[in-house]
Amino acid sequence: MQKRKKKGRESVKMKSIKPAKKPAQIATGGGEVKQPPRCSTHKPITLKTIAWRKRKAKRKSPMSIER
């Protein structure tokens, strides 16, 4: 029997957002690893958030303080 081709968004199932099993690690410039705060609303982490976190990490890293 032939499998039918999935159309468009059919293949993309909406995943329920569950809290992560392992806390995601944000690597900061200083070499230490920070855990993000546990969020009560389990919102997916958007690229915007990641970009903002990276900027924040850069500001707060010991490397930037030395300059």
CSV table of C-alpha atoms in Angstrom, one decimal:
chain,number,residue,atom,x,y,z
A,1,MET,CA,0.0,0.0,0.0
A,2,GLN,CA,1.3,3.4,-0.9
A,3,LYS,CA,1.8,6.1,1.7
A,4,ARG,CA,0.1,9.3,0.8
A,5,LYS,CA,2.1,12.5,0.7
A,6,LYS,CA,1.4,14.8,3.5
A,7,LYS,CA,0.2,18.3,2.5
A,8,GLY,CA,1.6,21.5,3.9
A,9,ARG,CA,1.3,21.8,7.6
A,10,GLU,CA,-0.1,18.3,8.1
A,11,SER,CA,3.3,16.9,8.9
A,12,VAL,CA,3.9,19.6,11.5
A,13,LYS,CA,2.1,18.4,14.6
A,14,MET,CA,1.5,21.0,17.3
A,15,LYS,CA,3.7,19.9,20.2
A,16,SER,CA,2.4,20.7,23.7
A,17,ILE,CA,5.0,22.8,25.4
A,18,LYS,CA,6.4,20.8,28.3
A,19,PRO,CA,9.0,22.0,30.7
A,20,ALA,CA,12.5,20.9,29.7
A,21,LYS,CA,13.8,17.7,31.2
A,22,LYS,CA,17.3,19.2,31.6
A,23,PRO,CA,17.5,22.9,32.2
A,24,ALA,CA,18.9,24.7,29.1
A,25,GLN,CA,22.3,26.2,29.6
A,26,ILE,CA,23.2,29.6,28.6
A,27,ALA,CA,26.9,29.8,27.9
A,28,THR,CA,28.1,33.3,28.8
A,29,GLY,CA,31.3,34.9,27.6
A,30,GLY,CA,33.1,34.4,30.9
A,31,GLY,CA,33.1,30.6,30.7
A,32,GLU,CA,30.6,30.0,33.5
A,33,VAL,CA,27.3,28.4,32.6
A,34,LYS,CA,24.1,30.0,33.8
A,35,GLN,CA,20.7,28.2,34.1
A,36,PRO,CA,17.8,30.3,32.8
A,37,PRO,CA,15.1,31.0,35.4
A,38,ARG,CA,12.3,28.5,35.6
A,39,CYS,CA,9.4,30.0,33.8
A,40,SER,CA,6.0,29.5,35.2
A,41,THR,CA,4.4,29.9,31.8
A,42,HIS,CA,6.1,27.4,29.5
A,43,LYS,CA,6.6,29.7,26.6
A,44,PRO,CA,8.8,28.5,23.8
A,45,ILE,CA,12.1,30.3,23.7
A,46,THR,CA,12.0,32.5,20.7
A,47,LEU,CA,15.0,33.6,18.7
A,48,LYS,CA,14.4,37.1,19.9
A,49,THR,CA,14.8,35.9,23.5
A,50,ILE,CA,18.0,34.1,22.7
A,51,ALA,CA,19.4,37.1,20.9
A,52,TRP,CA,18.6,39.3,23.9
A,53,ARG,CA,20.1,36.8,26.4
A,54,LYS,CA,23.3,36.7,24.3
A,55,ARG,CA,23.6,40.5,24.4
A,56,LYS,CA,22.9,40.5,28.2
A,57,ALA,CA,25.6,37.8,28.7
A,58,LYS,CA,28.1,39.8,26.7
A,59,ARG,CA,27.4,42.9,28.8
A,60,LYS,CA,27.8,41.0,32.1
A,61,SER,CA,30.7,38.7,31.2
A,62,PRO,CA,34.0,39.3,33.0
A,63,MET,CA,35.7,39.6,29.6
A,64,SER,CA,33.8,42.8,28.9
A,65,ILE,CA,34.5,44.2,32.4
A,66,GLU,CA,38.3,43.9,32.0
A,67,ARG,CA,38.3,46.1,28.9
